[in-house]
PDB file of N, CA and C in Angstrom:
ATOM      1  N   MET O   1       6.454   8.622   1.682  1.00 78.00           N
ATOM      2  CA  MET O   1       5.682   7.479   2.208  1.00 78.00           C
ATOM      3  C   MET O   1       6.361   6.946   3.418  1.00 78.00           C
ATOM      4  N   LEU O   2       7.708   6.678   3.353  1.00 80.00           N
ATOM      5  CA  LEU O   2       8.376   6.141   4.470  1.00 80.00           C
ATOM      6  C   LEU O   2       8.357   6.977   5.726  1.00 80.00           C
ATOM      7  N   GLU O   3       8.383   8.298   5.525  1.00 81.00           N
ATOM      8  CA  GLU O   3       8.304   9.121   6.702  1.00 81.00           C
ATOM      9  C   GLU O   3       6.941   9.063   7.390  1.00 81.00           C
ATOM     10  N   ARG O   4       5.824   8.829   6.635  1.00 80.00           N
ATOM     11  CA  ARG O   4       4.557   8.658   7.239  1.00 80.00           C
ATOM     12  C   ARG O   4       4.243   7.201   7.776  1.00 80.00           C
ATOM     13  N   SER O   5       5.161   6.264   7.430  1.00 82.00           N
ATOM     14  CA  SER O   5       4.978   4.895   7.633  1.00 82.00           C
ATOM     15  C   SER O   5       5.569   4.492   9.178  1.00 82.00           C
ATOM     16  N   PRO O   6       4.788   4.161  10.161  1.00 82.00           N
ATOM     17  CA  PRO O   6       5.326   3.974  11.500  1.00 82.00           C
ATOM     18  C   PRO O   6       6.336   2.832  11.590  1.00 82.00           C
ATOM     19  N   ASN O   7       6.308   1.797  10.742  1.00 84.00           N
ATOM     20  CA  ASN O   7       7.045   0.721  10.784  1.00 84.00           C
ATOM     21  C   ASN O   7       7.935   0.565   9.601  1.00 84.00           C
ATOM     22  N   GLY O   8       8.149   1.764   8.882  1.00 84.00           N
ATOM     23  CA  GLY O   8       9.177   1.964   7.753  1.00 84.00           C
ATOM     24  C   GLY O   8       8.711   1.040   6.608  1.00 84.00           C
ATOM     25  N   THR O   9       9.792   0.323   6.069  1.00 87.00           N
ATOM     26  CA  THR O   9       9.522  -0.589   4.928  1.00 87.00           C
ATOM     27  C   THR O   9       8.633  -1.689   5.178  1.00 87.00           C
ATOM     28  N   LYS O  10       8.487  -2.116   6.321  1.00 88.00           N
ATOM     29  CA  LYS O  10       7.544  -3.334   6.725  1.00 88.00           C
ATOM     30  C   LYS O  10       6.173  -2.830   6.396  1.00 88.00           C
ATOM     31  N   ASP O  11       5.808  -1.681   6.479  1.00 88.00           N
ATOM     32  CA  ASP O  11       4.411  -1.259   6.162  1.00 88.00           C
ATOM     33  C   ASP O  11       4.101  -1.141   4.683  1.00 88.00           C
ATOM     34  N   ILE O  12       5.067  -1.009   3.839  1.00 90.00           N
ATOM     35  CA  ILE O  12       4.846  -0.854   2.446  1.00 90.00           C
ATOM     36  C   ILE O  12       5.444  -1.915   1.431  1.00 90.00           C
ATOM     37  N   ILE O  13       6.392  -2.686   1.976  1.00 92.00           N
ATOM     38  CA  ILE O  13       6.980  -3.777   1.067  1.00 92.00           C
ATOM     39  C   ILE O  13       6.285  -5.100   1.432  1.00 92.00           C
ATOM     40  N   SER O  14       5.797  -5.732   0.382  1.00 93.00           N
ATOM     41  CA  SER O  14       5.292  -7.079   0.511  1.00 93.00           C
ATOM     42  C   SER O  14       6.456  -8.102   0.546  1.00 93.00           C
ATOM     43  N   THR O  15       6.749  -8.713   1.603  1.00 90.00           N
ATOM     44  CA  THR O  15       7.817  -9.675   1.863  1.00 90.00           C
ATOM     45  C   THR O  15       7.437 -10.952   1.169  1.00 90.00           C
ATOM     46  N   ARG O  16       6.161 -11.201   0.761  1.00 91.00           N
ATOM     47  CA  ARG O  16       5.692 -12.404   0.144  1.00 91.00           C
ATOM     48  C   ARG O  16       5.933 -12.376  -1.392  1.00 91.00           C
ATOM     49  N   SER O  17       6.313 -11.153  -1.879  1.00 93.00           N
ATOM     50  CA  SER O  17       6.365 -11.033  -3.396  1.00 93.00           C
ATOM     51  C   SER O  17       7.584 -11.761  -3.924  1.00 93.00           C
ATOM     52  N   LYS O  18       7.528 -12.199  -5.102  1.00 94.00           N
ATOM     53  CA  LYS O  18       8.633 -13.022  -5.817  1.00 94.00           C
ATOM     54  C   LYS O  18       9.817 -12.153  -5.867  1.00 94.00           C
ATOM     55  N   ALA O  19       9.685 -10.925  -6.231  1.00 94.00           N
ATOM     56  CA  ALA O  19      10.889  -9.927  -6.388  1.00 94.00           C
ATOM     57  C   ALA O  19      11.572  -9.897  -5.053  1.00 94.00           C
ATOM     58  N   PHE O  20      10.892  -9.712  -3.954  1.00 93.00           N
ATOM     59  CA  PHE O  20      11.453  -9.562  -2.625  1.00 93.00           C
ATOM     60  C   PHE O  20      12.174 -10.906  -2.274  1.00 93.00           C
ATOM     61  N   LYS O  21      11.567 -11.863  -2.530  1.00 93.00           N
ATOM     62  CA  LYS O  21      12.246 -13.315  -2.166  1.00 93.00           C
ATOM     63  C   LYS O  21      13.526 -13.522  -3.036  1.00 93.00           C
ATOM     64  N   GLU O  22      13.486 -13.084  -4.223  1.00 94.00           N
ATOM     65  CA  GLU O  22      14.706 -13.169  -5.187  1.00 94.00           C
ATOM     66  C   GLU O  22      15.738 -12.154  -4.605  1.00 94.00           C
ATOM     67  N   LEU O  23      15.498 -11.189  -4.029  1.00 92.00           N
ATOM     68  CA  LEU O  23      16.420 -10.219  -3.602  1.00 92.00           C
ATOM     69  C   LEU O  23      17.484 -10.850  -2.715  1.00 92.00           C
ATOM     70  N   GLY O  24      17.004 -11.728  -1.766  1.00 91.00           N
ATOM     71  CA  GLY O  24      17.951 -12.479  -1.029  1.00 91.00           C
ATOM     72  C   GLY O  24      18.526 -11.659   0.124  1.00 91.00           C
ATOM     73  N   LYS O  25      17.979 -10.526   0.364  1.00 90.00           N
ATOM     74  CA  LYS O  25      18.537  -9.662   1.447  1.00 90.00           C
ATOM     75  C   LYS O  25      17.456  -9.162   2.387  1.00 90.00           C
ATOM     76  N   ASP O  26      17.821  -8.769   3.485  1.00 90.00           N
ATOM     77  CA  ASP O  26      16.848  -8.093   4.407  1.00 90.00           C
ATOM     78  C   ASP O  26      16.706  -6.700   3.799  1.00 90.00           C
ATOM     79  N   ILE O  27      15.436  -6.270   3.657  1.00 90.00           N
ATOM     80  CA  ILE O  27      15.128  -4.990   3.041  1.00 90.00           C
ATOM     81  C   ILE O  27      15.856  -3.826   3.747  1.00 90.00           C
ATOM     82  N   ASP O  28      16.022  -3.984   5.170  1.00 88.00           N
ATOM     83  CA  ASP O  28      16.668  -2.939   5.995  1.00 88.00           C
ATOM     84  C   ASP O  28      18.113  -2.826   5.772  1.00 88.00           C
ATOM     85  N   GLU O  29      18.713  -3.866   5.101  1.00 92.00           N
ATOM     86  CA  GLU O  29      20.179  -3.786   4.690  1.00 92.00           C
ATOM     87  C   GLU O  29      20.416  -2.791   3.585  1.00 92.00           C
ATOM     88  N   LEU O  30      19.438  -2.546   2.809  1.00 93.00           N
ATOM     89  CA  LEU O  30      19.634  -1.705   1.519  1.00 93.00           C
ATOM     90  C   LEU O  30      19.765  -0.244   1.909  1.00 93.00           C
ATOM     91  N   LYS O  31      20.664   0.448   1.151  1.00 94.00           N
ATOM     92  CA  LYS O  31      20.805   1.893   1.360  1.00 94.00           C
ATOM     93  C   LYS O  31      19.510   2.489   0.677  1.00 94.00           C
ATOM     94  N   PHE O  32      19.235   3.846   1.041  1.00 92.00           N
ATOM     95  CA  PHE O  32      18.029   4.442   0.542  1.00 92.00           C
ATOM     96  C   PHE O  32      17.886   4.395  -0.965  1.00 92.00           C
ATOM     97  N   ASN O  33      18.982   4.822  -1.586  1.00 95.00           N
ATOM     98  CA  ASN O  33      19.092   4.779  -3.085  1.00 95.00           C
ATOM     99  C   ASN O  33      18.896   3.297  -3.577  1.00 95.00           C
ATOM    100  N   GLU O  34      19.467   2.345  -2.968  1.00 95.00           N
ATOM    101  CA  GLU O  34      19.232   0.989  -3.442  1.00 95.00           C
ATOM    102  C   GLU O  34      17.743   0.627  -3.393  1.00 95.00           C
ATOM    103  N   LEU O  35      17.132   1.009  -2.232  1.00 94.00           N
ATOM    104  CA  LEU O  35      15.724   0.696  -2.023  1.00 94.00           C
ATOM    105  C   LEU O  35      14.848   1.347  -3.120  1.00 94.00           C
ATOM    106  N   VAL O  36      15.174   2.601  -3.310  1.00 94.00           N
ATOM    107  CA  VAL O  36      14.334   3.333  -4.384  1.00 94.00           C
ATOM    108  C   VAL O  36      14.506   2.677  -5.722  1.00 94.00           C
ATOM    109  N   SER O  37      15.736   2.265  -6.114  1.00 96.00           N
ATOM    110  CA  SER O  37      16.010   1.501  -7.302  1.00 96.00           C
ATOM    111  C   SER O  37      15.291   0.121  -7.408  1.00 96.00           C
ATOM    112  N   PHE O  38      15.366  -0.544  -6.246  1.00 95.00           N
ATOM    113  CA  PHE O  38      14.614  -1.821  -6.139  1.00 95.00           C
ATOM    114  C   PHE O  38      13.203  -1.735  -6.364  1.00 95.00           C
ATOM    115  N   ILE O  39      12.505  -0.759  -5.743  1.00 94.00           N
ATOM    116  CA  ILE O  39      11.127  -0.396  -5.891  1.00 94.00           C
ATOM    117  C   ILE O  39      10.779  -0.101  -7.392  1.00 94.00           C
ATOM    118  N   GLN O  40      11.621   0.783  -7.896  1.00 96.00           N
ATOM    119  CA  GLN O  40      11.373   1.281  -9.317  1.00 96.00           C
ATOM    120  C   GLN O  40      11.428   0.112 -10.312  1.00 96.00           C
ATOM    121  N   GLU O  41      12.426  -0.762 -10.018  1.00 96.00           N
ATOM    122  CA  GLU O  41      12.670  -2.011 -10.910  1.00 96.00           C
ATOM    123  C   GLU O  41      11.558  -3.125 -10.570  1.00 96.00           C
ATOM    124  N   ASN O  42      10.991  -3.049  -9.454  1.00 96.00           N
ATOM    125  CA  ASN O  42       9.990  -4.177  -9.099  1.00 96.00           C
ATOM    126  C   ASN O  42       8.877  -3.445  -8.331  1.00 96.00           C
ATOM    127  N   PRO O  43       7.981  -2.721  -9.045  1.00 95.00           N
ATOM    128  CA  PRO O  43       6.983  -2.050  -8.435  1.00 95.00           C
ATOM    129  C   PRO O  43       5.993  -3.062  -7.714  1.00 95.00           C
ATOM    130  N   THR O  44       5.965  -4.254  -8.127  1.00 92.00           N
ATOM    131  CA  THR O  44       4.998  -5.240  -7.517  1.00 92.00           C
ATOM    132  C   THR O  44       5.381  -5.586  -6.003  1.00 92.00           C
ATOM    133  N   VAL O  45       6.476  -5.170  -5.499  1.00 94.00           N
ATOM    134  CA  VAL O  45       6.744  -5.381  -4.113  1.00 94.00           C
ATOM    135  C   VAL O  45       6.085  -4.452  -3.217  1.00 94.00           C
ATOM    136  N   LEU O  46       5.398  -3.420  -3.733  1.00 92.00           N
ATOM    137  CA  LEU O  46       4.686  -2.527  -2.897  1.00 92.00           C
ATOM    138  C   LEU O  46       3.314  -3.138  -2.570  1.00 92.00           C
ATOM    139  N   LYS O  47       2.983  -3.014  -1.370  1.00 91.00           N
ATOM    140  CA  LYS O  47       1.701  -3.466  -0.915  1.00 91.00           C
ATOM    141  C   LYS O  47       0.644  -2.518  -1.601  1.00 91.00           C
ATOM    142  N   ARG O  48      -0.502  -3.084  -1.922  1.00 89.00           N
ATOM    143  CA  ARG O  48      -1.495  -2.160  -2.546  1.00 89.00           C
ATOM    144  C   ARG O  48      -2.848  -2.451  -1.870  1.00 89.00           C
ATOM    145  N   PRO O  49      -3.714  -1.473  -1.957  1.00 90.00           N
ATOM    146  CA  PRO O  49      -3.493  -0.137  -2.535  1.00 90.00           C
ATOM    147  C   PRO O  49      -2.795   0.751  -1.513  1.00 90.00           C
ATOM    148  N   ILE O  50      -2.243   1.789  -1.969  1.00 87.00           N
ATOM    149  CA  ILE O  50      -1.604   2.880  -1.059  1.00 87.00           C
ATOM    150  C   ILE O  50      -2.396   4.113  -1.441  1.00 87.00           C
ATOM    151  N   ILE O  51      -3.077   4.515  -0.391  1.00 87.00           N
ATOM    152  CA  ILE O  51      -3.975   5.751  -0.418  1.00 87.00           C
ATOM    153  C   ILE O  51      -3.432   6.828   0.538  1.00 87.00           C
ATOM    154  N   MET O  52      -3.188   7.997  -0.023  1.00 86.00           N
ATOM    155  CA  MET O  52      -2.684   9.070   0.835  1.00 86.00           C
ATOM    156  C   MET O  52      -3.440  10.413   0.604  1.00 86.00           C
ATOM    157  N   ASP O  53      -3.534  11.151   1.528  1.00 86.00           N
ATOM    158  CA  ASP O  53      -3.892  12.597   1.394  1.00 86.00           C
ATOM    159  C   ASP O  53      -2.997  13.459   2.264  1.00 86.00           C
ATOM    160  N   THR O  54      -3.347  14.622   2.500  1.00 85.00           N
ATOM    161  CA  THR O  54      -2.382  15.590   3.191  1.00 85.00           C
ATOM    162  C   THR O  54      -2.249  15.084   4.669  1.00 85.00           C
ATOM    163  N   SER O  55      -3.114  14.282   5.187  1.00 82.00           N
ATOM    164  CA  SER O  55      -3.014  14.039   6.513  1.00 82.00           C
ATOM    165  C   SER O  55      -3.082  12.489   7.046  1.00 82.00           C
ATOM    166  N   ARG O  56      -3.506  11.685   5.996  1.00 82.00           N
ATOM    167  CA  ARG O  56      -3.708  10.183   6.220  1.00 82.00           C
ATOM    168  C   ARG O  56      -3.008   9.387   5.271  1.00 82.00           C
ATOM    169  N   PHE O  57      -2.765   8.145   5.678  1.00 82.00           N
ATOM    170  CA  PHE O  57      -1.850   7.212   4.882  1.00 82.00           C
ATOM    171  C   PHE O  57      -2.460   5.842   5.263  1.00 82.00           C
ATOM    172  N   VAL O  58      -2.883   5.142   4.181  1.00 87.00           N
ATOM    173  CA  VAL O  58      -3.439   3.703   4.370  1.00 87.00           C
ATOM    174  C   VAL O  58      -2.676   2.844   3.373  1.00 87.00           C
ATOM    175  N   VAL O  59      -2.173   1.698   3.811  1.00 87.00           N
ATOM    176  CA  VAL O  59      -1.536   0.716   2.940  1.00 87.00           C
ATOM    177  C   VAL O  59      -2.220  -0.606   3.162  1.00 87.00           C
ATOM    178  N   GLY O  60      -2.567  -1.311   2.025  1.00 83.00           N
ATOM    179  CA  GLY O  60      -3.179  -2.534   2.088  1.00 83.00           C
ATOM    180  C   GLY O  60      -4.716  -2.420   2.166  1.00 83.00           C
ATOM    181  N   PHE O  61      -5.375  -3.436   1.820  1.00 80.00           N
ATOM    182  CA  PHE O  61      -6.972  -3.390   1.882  1.00 80.00           C
ATOM    183  C   PHE O  61      -7.537  -3.492   3.180  1.00 80.00           C
ATOM    184  N   ASP O  62      -8.165  -2.385   3.674  1.00 78.00           N
ATOM    185  CA  ASP O  62      -8.873  -2.329   4.851  1.00 78.00           C
ATOM    186  C   ASP O  62     -10.136  -1.555   4.652  1.00 78.00           C
ATOM    187  N   ASN O  63     -11.271  -2.144   4.487  1.00 81.00           N
ATOM    188  CA  ASN O  63     -12.499  -1.390   4.123  1.00 81.00           C
ATOM    189  C   ASN O  63     -12.766  -0.218   4.995  1.00 81.00           C
ATOM    190  N   ASP O  64     -12.555  -0.328   6.323  1.00 82.00           N
ATOM    191  CA  ASP O  64     -12.899   0.686   7.266  1.00 82.00           C
ATOM    192  C   ASP O  64     -11.936   1.870   7.083  1.00 82.00           C
ATOM    193  N   GLU O  65     -10.702   1.676   6.888  1.00 81.00           N
ATOM    194  CA  GLU O  65      -9.730   2.757   6.765  1.00 81.00           C
ATOM    195  C   GLU O  65      -9.863   3.414   5.354  1.00 81.00           C
ATOM    196  N   ILE O  66     -10.116   2.636   4.432  1.00 80.00           N
ATOM    197  CA  ILE O  66     -10.271   3.199   2.956  1.00 80.00           C
ATOM    198  C   ILE O  66     -11.493   4.097   2.902  1.00 80.00           C
ATOM    199  N   THR O  67     -12.534   3.615   3.563  1.00 83.00           N
ATOM    200  CA  THR O  67     -13.793   4.297   3.471  1.00 83.00           C
ATOM    201  C   THR O  67     -13.625   5.635   4.101  1.00 83.00           C
ATOM    202  N   THR O  68     -12.740   5.895   4.966  1.00 80.00           N
ATOM    203  CA  THR O  68     -12.624   7.238   5.601  1.00 80.00           C
ATOM    204  C   THR O  68     -12.252   8.183   4.493  1.00 80.00           C
ATOM    205  N   PHE O  69     -11.715   7.847   3.444  1.00 81.00           N
ATOM    206  CA  PHE O  69     -11.231   8.615   2.355  1.00 81.00           C
ATOM    207  C   PHE O  69     -12.515   9.238   1.520  1.00 81.00           C
ATOM    208  N   VAL O  70     -13.538   8.494   1.693  1.00 79.00           N
ATOM    209  CA  VAL O  70     -14.737   8.901   0.959  1.00 79.00           C
ATOM    210  C   VAL O  70     -15.561   9.933   1.824  1.00 79.00           C
ATOM    211  N   PRO O  71     -15.940  11.135   1.229  1.00 79.00           N
ATOM    212  CA  PRO O  71     -16.544  12.162   2.036  1.00 79.00           C
ATOM    213  C   PRO O  71     -17.891  11.527   2.680  1.00 79.00           C
ATOM    214  N   SER O  72     -18.068  12.000   4.027  1.00 79.00           N
ATOM    215  CA  SER O  72     -19.213  11.319   4.825  1.00 79.00           C
ATOM    216  C   SER O  72     -20.521  11.436   4.101  1.00 79.00           C
ATOM    217  N   GLU O  73     -20.733  12.496   3.427  1.00 77.00           N
ATOM    218  CA  GLU O  73     -22.114  12.668   2.773  1.00 77.00           C
ATOM    219  C   GLU O  73     -22.232  11.622   1.777  1.00 77.00           C
ATOM    220  N   SER O  74     -21.203  11.094   1.144  1.00 75.00           N
ATOM    221  CA  SER O  74     -21.227  10.053   0.070  1.00 75.00           C
ATOM    222  C   SER O  74     -21.291   8.675   0.676  1.00 75.00           C
ATOM    223  N   ARG O  75     -20.666   8.484   1.889  1.00 70.00           N
ATOM    224  CA  ARG O  75     -20.637   7.199   2.531  1.00 70.00           C
ATOM    225  C   ARG O  75     -21.893   6.656   2.775  1.00 70.00           C
ATOM    226  N   ASN O  76     -22.923   7.437   3.175  1.00 69.00           N
ATOM    227  CA  ASN O  76     -24.213   6.982   3.628  1.00 69.00           C
ATOM    228  C   ASN O  76     -25.136   6.688   2.429  1.00 69.00           C
ATOM    229  N   SER O  77     -24.809   7.078   1.154  1.00 63.00           N
ATOM    230  CA  SER O  77     -25.581   6.827   0.000  1.00 63.00           C
ATOM    231  C   SER O  77     -25.121   5.662  -0.770  1.00 63.00           C
ATOM    232  N   TYR O  78     -24.046   4.954  -0.336  1.00 57.00           N
ATOM    233  CA  TYR O  78     -23.501   3.970  -1.186  1.00 57.00           C
ATOM    234  C   TYR O  78     -22.806   2.934  -0.386  1.00 57.00           C
ATOM    235  N   ASP O  79     -22.905   1.686  -0.670  1.00 58.00           N
ATOM    236  CA  ASP O  79     -22.305   0.592   0.030  1.00 58.00           C
ATOM    237  C   ASP O  79     -20.936   0.325  -0.487  1.00 58.00           C
ATOM    238  N   TYR O  80     -19.808   0.876   0.104  1.00 53.00           N
ATOM    239  CA  TYR O  80     -18.453   0.794  -0.397  1.00 53.00           C
ATOM    240  C   TYR O  80     -17.880  -0.571  -0.048  1.00 53.00           C
ATOM    241  N   SER O  81     -18.307  -1.212   0.960  1.00 56.00           N
ATOM    242  CA  SER O  81     -17.512  -2.432   1.436  1.00 56.00           C
ATOM    243  C   SER O  81     -17.542  -3.447   0.323  1.00 56.00           C
ATOM    244  N   TYR O  82     -18.509  -3.720  -0.499  1.00 55.00           N
ATOM    245  CA  TYR O  82     -18.482  -4.752  -1.565  1.00 55.00           C
ATOM    246  C   TYR O  82     -17.731  -4.019  -2.736  1.00 55.00           C
ATOM    247  N   ASN O  83     -17.986  -2.866  -3.083  1.00 55.00           N
ATOM    248  CA  ASN O  83     -17.357  -2.458  -4.292  1.00 55.00           C
ATOM    249  C   ASN O  83     -15.901  -1.924  -4.230  1.00 55.00           C
ATOM    250  N   LEU O  84     -15.415  -1.567  -3.052  1.00 53.00           N
ATOM    251  CA  LEU O  84     -14.054  -1.277  -2.897  1.00 53.00           C
ATOM    252  C   LEU O  84     -13.239  -2.570  -3.146  1.00 53.00           C
ATOM    253  N   GLN O  85     -13.712  -3.642  -2.577  1.00 54.00           N
ATOM    254  CA  GLN O  85     -12.992  -5.008  -2.795  1.00 54.00           C
ATOM    255  C   GLN O  85     -12.828  -5.250  -4.296  1.00 54.00           C
ATOM    256  N   ASP O  86     -14.072  -5.193  -5.034  1.00 55.00           N
ATOM    257  CA  ASP O  86     -14.021  -5.533  -6.377  1.00 55.00           C
ATOM    258  C   ASP O  86     -13.153  -4.533  -7.227  1.00 55.00           C
ATOM    259  N   THR O  87     -13.133  -3.250  -6.742  1.00 53.00           N
ATOM    260  CA  THR O  87     -12.247  -2.366  -7.495  1.00 53.00           C
ATOM    261  C   THR O  87     -10.814  -2.688  -7.156  1.00 53.00           C
ATOM    262  N   ALA O  88     -10.421  -2.974  -6.107  1.00 51.00           N
ATOM    263  CA  ALA O  88      -9.090  -3.389  -5.840  1.00 51.00           C
ATOM    264  C   ALA O  88      -8.663  -4.372  -6.579  1.00 51.00           C
ATOM    265  N   ARG O  89      -9.433  -5.484  -6.752  1.00 52.00           N
ATOM    266  CA  ARG O  89      -9.112  -6.656  -7.596  1.00 52.00           C
ATOM    267  C   ARG O  89      -8.925  -6.287  -8.963  1.00 52.00           C
ATOM    268  N   SER O  90      -9.819  -5.492  -9.540  1.00 50.00           N
ATOM    269  CA  SER O  90      -9.771  -5.267 -10.960  1.00 50.00           C
ATOM    270  C   SER O  90      -8.688  -4.268 -11.245  1.00 50.00           C
ATOM    271  N   THR O  91      -8.346  -3.304 -10.318  1.00 49.00           N
ATOM    272  CA  THR O  91      -7.415  -2.334 -10.664  1.00 49.00           C
ATOM    273  C   THR O  91      -5.915  -2.902 -10.592  1.00 49.00           C
ATOM    274  N   PHE O  92      -5.716  -3.939  -9.809  1.00 48.00           N
ATOM    275  CA  PHE O  92      -4.285  -4.484  -9.681  1.00 48.00           C
ATOM    276  C   PHE O  92      -4.286  -5.813 -10.162  1.00 48.00           C
TER     277      PHE O  92
END
């Protein structure tokens, strides 16, 4: 994920999360192994949703970007704008 993220940890880590605030460090000061351990111990620090395929990567809730993952023939037959938001709320 970090390789695909233009802004590194800033794109995937929620700096508003309680775990991040309790860390008391700049996330960029952590060594890679420390970062992985921190995320494993505190998965809520990841921004959600994270959606990936072989060529695209979307972090955070953005109707327009998320909808691009739905096949075009399906997009026209269903209003995803409302239901994606409801799904994101109920899933997390």
